[in-house]
mmCIF file of C-alpha atoms in Angstrom:
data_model
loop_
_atom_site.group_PDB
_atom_site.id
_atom_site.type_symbol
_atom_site.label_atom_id
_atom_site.label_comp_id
_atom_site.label_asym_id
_atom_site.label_seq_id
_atom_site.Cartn_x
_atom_site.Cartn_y
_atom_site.Cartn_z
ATOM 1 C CA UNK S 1 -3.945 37.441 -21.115
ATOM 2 C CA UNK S 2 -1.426 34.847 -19.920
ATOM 3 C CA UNK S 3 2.071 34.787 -20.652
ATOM 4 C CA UNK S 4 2.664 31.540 -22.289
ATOM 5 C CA UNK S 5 5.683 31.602 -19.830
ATOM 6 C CA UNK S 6 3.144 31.565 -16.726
ATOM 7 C CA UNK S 7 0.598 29.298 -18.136
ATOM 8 C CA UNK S 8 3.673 26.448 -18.011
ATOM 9 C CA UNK S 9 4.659 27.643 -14.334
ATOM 10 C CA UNK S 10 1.179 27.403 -13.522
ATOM 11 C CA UNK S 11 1.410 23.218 -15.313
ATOM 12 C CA UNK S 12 4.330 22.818 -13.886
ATOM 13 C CA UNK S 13 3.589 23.170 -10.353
ATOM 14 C CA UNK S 14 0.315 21.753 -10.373
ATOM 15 C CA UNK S 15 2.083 18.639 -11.844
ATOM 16 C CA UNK S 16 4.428 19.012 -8.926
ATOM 17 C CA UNK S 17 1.251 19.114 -6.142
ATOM 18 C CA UNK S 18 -0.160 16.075 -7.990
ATOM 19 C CA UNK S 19 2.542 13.999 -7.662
ATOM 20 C CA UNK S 20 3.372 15.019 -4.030
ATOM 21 C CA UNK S 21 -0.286 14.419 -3.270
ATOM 22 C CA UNK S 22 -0.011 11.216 -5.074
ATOM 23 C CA UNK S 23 2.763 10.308 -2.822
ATOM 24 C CA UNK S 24 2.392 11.372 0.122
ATOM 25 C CA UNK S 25 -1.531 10.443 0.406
ATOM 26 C CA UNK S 26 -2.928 7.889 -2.439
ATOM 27 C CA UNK S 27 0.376 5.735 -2.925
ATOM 28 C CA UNK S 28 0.154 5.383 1.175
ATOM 29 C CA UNK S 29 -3.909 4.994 1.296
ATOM 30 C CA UNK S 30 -3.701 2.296 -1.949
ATOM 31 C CA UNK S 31 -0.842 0.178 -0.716
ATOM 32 C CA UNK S 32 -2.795 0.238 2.746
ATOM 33 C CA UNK S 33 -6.145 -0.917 1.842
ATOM 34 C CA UNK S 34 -4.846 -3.152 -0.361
ATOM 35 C CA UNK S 35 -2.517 -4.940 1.774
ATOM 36 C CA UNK S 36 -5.521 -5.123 4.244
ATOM 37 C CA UNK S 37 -7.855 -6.881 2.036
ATOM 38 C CA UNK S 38 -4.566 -9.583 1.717
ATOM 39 C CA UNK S 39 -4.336 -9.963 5.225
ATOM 40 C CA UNK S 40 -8.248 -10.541 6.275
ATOM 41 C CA UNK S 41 -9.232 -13.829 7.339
ATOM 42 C CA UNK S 42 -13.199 -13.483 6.096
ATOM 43 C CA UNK S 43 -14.128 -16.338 8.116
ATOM 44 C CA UNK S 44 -13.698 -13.791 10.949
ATOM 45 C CA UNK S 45 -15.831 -11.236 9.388
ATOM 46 C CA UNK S 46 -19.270 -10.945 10.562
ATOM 47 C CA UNK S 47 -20.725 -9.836 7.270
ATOM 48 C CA UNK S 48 -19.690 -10.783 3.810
ATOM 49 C CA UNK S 49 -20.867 -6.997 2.949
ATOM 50 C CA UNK S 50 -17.833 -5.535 5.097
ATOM 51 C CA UNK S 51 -15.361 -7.068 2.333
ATOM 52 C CA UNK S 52 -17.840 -6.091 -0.560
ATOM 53 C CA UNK S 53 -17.246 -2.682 0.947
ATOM 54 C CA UNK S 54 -13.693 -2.533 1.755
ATOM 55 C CA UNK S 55 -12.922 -3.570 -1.991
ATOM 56 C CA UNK S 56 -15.628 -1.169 -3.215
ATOM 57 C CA UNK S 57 -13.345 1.348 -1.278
ATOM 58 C CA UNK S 58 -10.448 0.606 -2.969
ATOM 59 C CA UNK S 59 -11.757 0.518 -6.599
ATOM 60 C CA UNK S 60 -12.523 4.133 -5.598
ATOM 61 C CA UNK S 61 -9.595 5.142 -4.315
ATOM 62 C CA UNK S 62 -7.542 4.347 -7.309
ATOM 63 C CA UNK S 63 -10.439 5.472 -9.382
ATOM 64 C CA UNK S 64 -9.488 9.191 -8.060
ATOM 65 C CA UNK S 65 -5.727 8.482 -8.211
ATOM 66 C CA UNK S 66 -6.495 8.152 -12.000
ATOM 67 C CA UNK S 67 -8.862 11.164 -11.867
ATOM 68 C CA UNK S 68 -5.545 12.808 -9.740
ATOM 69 C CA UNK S 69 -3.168 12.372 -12.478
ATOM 70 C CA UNK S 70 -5.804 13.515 -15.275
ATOM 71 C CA UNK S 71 -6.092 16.796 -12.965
ATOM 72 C CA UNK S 72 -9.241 16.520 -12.627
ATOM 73 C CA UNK S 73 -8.897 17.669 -8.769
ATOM 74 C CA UNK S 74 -13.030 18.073 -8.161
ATOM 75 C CA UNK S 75 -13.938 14.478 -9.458
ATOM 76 C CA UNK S 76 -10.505 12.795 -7.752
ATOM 77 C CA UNK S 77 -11.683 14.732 -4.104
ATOM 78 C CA UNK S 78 -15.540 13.676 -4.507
ATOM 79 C CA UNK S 79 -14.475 9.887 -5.541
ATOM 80 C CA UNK S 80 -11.896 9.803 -2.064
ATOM 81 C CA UNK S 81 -15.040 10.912 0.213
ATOM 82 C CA UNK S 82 -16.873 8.209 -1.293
ATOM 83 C CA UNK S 83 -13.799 5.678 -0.648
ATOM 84 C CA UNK S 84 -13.822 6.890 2.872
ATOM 85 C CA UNK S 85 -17.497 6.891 3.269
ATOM 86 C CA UNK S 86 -17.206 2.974 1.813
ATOM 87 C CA UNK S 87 -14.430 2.361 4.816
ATOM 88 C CA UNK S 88 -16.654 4.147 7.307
ATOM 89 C CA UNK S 89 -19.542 2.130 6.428
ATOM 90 C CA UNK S 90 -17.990 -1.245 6.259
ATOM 91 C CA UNK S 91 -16.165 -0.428 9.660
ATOM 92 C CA UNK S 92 -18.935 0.152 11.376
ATOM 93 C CA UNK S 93 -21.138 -2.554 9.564
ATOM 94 C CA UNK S 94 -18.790 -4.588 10.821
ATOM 95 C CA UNK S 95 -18.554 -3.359 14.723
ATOM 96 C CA UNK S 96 -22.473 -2.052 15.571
ATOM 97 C CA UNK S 97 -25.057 -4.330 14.423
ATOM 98 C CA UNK S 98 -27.666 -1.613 14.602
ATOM 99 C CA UNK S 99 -25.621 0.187 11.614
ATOM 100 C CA UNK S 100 -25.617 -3.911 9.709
ATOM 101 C CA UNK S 101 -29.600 -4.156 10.388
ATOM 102 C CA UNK S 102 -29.689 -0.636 9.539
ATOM 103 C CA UNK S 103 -27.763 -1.084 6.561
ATOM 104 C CA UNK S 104 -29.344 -4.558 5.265
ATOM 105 C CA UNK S 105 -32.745 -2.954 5.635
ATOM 106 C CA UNK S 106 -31.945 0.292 3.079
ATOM 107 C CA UNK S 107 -30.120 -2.053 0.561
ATOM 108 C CA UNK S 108 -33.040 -4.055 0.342
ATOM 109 C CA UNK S 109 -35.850 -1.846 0.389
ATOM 110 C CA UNK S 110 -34.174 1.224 -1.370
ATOM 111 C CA UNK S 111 -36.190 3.212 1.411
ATOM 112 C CA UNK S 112 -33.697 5.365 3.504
ATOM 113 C CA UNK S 113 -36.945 7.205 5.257
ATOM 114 C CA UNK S 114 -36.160 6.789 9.525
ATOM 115 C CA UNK S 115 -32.278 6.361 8.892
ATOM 116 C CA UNK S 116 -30.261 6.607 12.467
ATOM 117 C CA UNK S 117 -27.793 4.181 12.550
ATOM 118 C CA UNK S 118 -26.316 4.738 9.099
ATOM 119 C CA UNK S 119 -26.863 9.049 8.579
ATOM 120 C CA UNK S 120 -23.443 10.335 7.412
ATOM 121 C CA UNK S 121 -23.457 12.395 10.353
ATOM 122 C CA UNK S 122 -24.275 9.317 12.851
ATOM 123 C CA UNK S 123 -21.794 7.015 11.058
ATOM 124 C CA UNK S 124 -18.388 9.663 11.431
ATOM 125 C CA UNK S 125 -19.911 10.142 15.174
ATOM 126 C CA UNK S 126 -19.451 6.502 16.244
ATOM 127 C CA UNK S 127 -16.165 5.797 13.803
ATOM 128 C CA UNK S 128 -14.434 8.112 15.336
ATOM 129 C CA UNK S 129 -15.860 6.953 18.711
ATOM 130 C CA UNK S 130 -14.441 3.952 17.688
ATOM 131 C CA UNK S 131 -10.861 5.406 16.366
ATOM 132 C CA UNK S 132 -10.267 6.427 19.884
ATOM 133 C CA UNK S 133 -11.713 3.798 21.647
ATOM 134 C CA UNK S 134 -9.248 0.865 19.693
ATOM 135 C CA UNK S 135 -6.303 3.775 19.690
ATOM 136 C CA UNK S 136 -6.764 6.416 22.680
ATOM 137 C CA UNK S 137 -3.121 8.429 21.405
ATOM 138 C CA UNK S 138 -4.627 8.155 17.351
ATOM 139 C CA UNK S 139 -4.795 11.991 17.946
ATOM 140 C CA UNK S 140 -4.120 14.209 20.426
ATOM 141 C CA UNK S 141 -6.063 17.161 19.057
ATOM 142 C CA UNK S 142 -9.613 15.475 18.351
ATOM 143 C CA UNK S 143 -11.810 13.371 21.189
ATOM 144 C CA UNK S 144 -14.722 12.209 20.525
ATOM 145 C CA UNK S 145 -16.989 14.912 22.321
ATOM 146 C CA UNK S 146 -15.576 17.690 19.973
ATOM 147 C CA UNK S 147 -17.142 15.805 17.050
ATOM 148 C CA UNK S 148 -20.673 17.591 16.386
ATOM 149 C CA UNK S 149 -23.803 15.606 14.639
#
């Protein structure tokens, strides 16, 4: 059995991780994304979807800060993929038509049978592809060939 002792070392410094995580990563990712969707002109967007998704990805994102400081770690890690997934998506939405057409057609069929553009695997492939193609120094321990489908 616990010591009661341990049990509030143990709350303690998982309060302490939360709010470091908090700070150092959600505070940094919210303020970001939102101060992006201020500063985009949407008559330069190509698709109207690419906003839809870049506020759907910050709705989640602050949905698992919430989920963050309730401690519920699984839920607050599951909802960030999503967010990222949402940026990914709208990113590439934005840059590859194939991935828009791609895109466009699953939303309005519901059918995601013969997906290539827009596989999870296919999608992190060319973002990254496109990370380092906009920002060759954006890492110096990644390139795009060490990414595997």
């Amino acid at each position: 059995m616990m010591s009661s002792i341990l049990k509030e070392n143990v709350a303690a410094d998982i309060k302490k991780i939360t709010k470091r995580q908090k700070a150092l990563f959600l505070d940094v990712l919210d303020k970001e994304c939102e101060d992006y969707l201020i500063a985009i002109d949407e008559k330069k967007l190509k698709h109207k979807e690419t906003l839809i998704l870049l506020k759907q990805s910050l709705s989640t994102i602050r949905n698992a800060e919430n989920n963050l400081t309730s401690f519920n770690f699984v839920d607050s890690y599951t909802l960030l993929r999503s967010g990222m997934e949402y940026y990914i998506m709208a990113t590439m939405i934005e840059e590859d038509e194939n991935v828009f057409n791609e895109f466009i057609k699953i939303t309005k069929t519901g059918k995601q049978l013969n997906r290539t553009y827009t596989r999870p695997s296919q999608l992190q492939k060319r973002f990254s592809e496109f990370l380092y193609n906009n920002d060759p120094n954006i890492t110096d321990e990644i390139k795009p060939n060490d990414i595997k489908n």
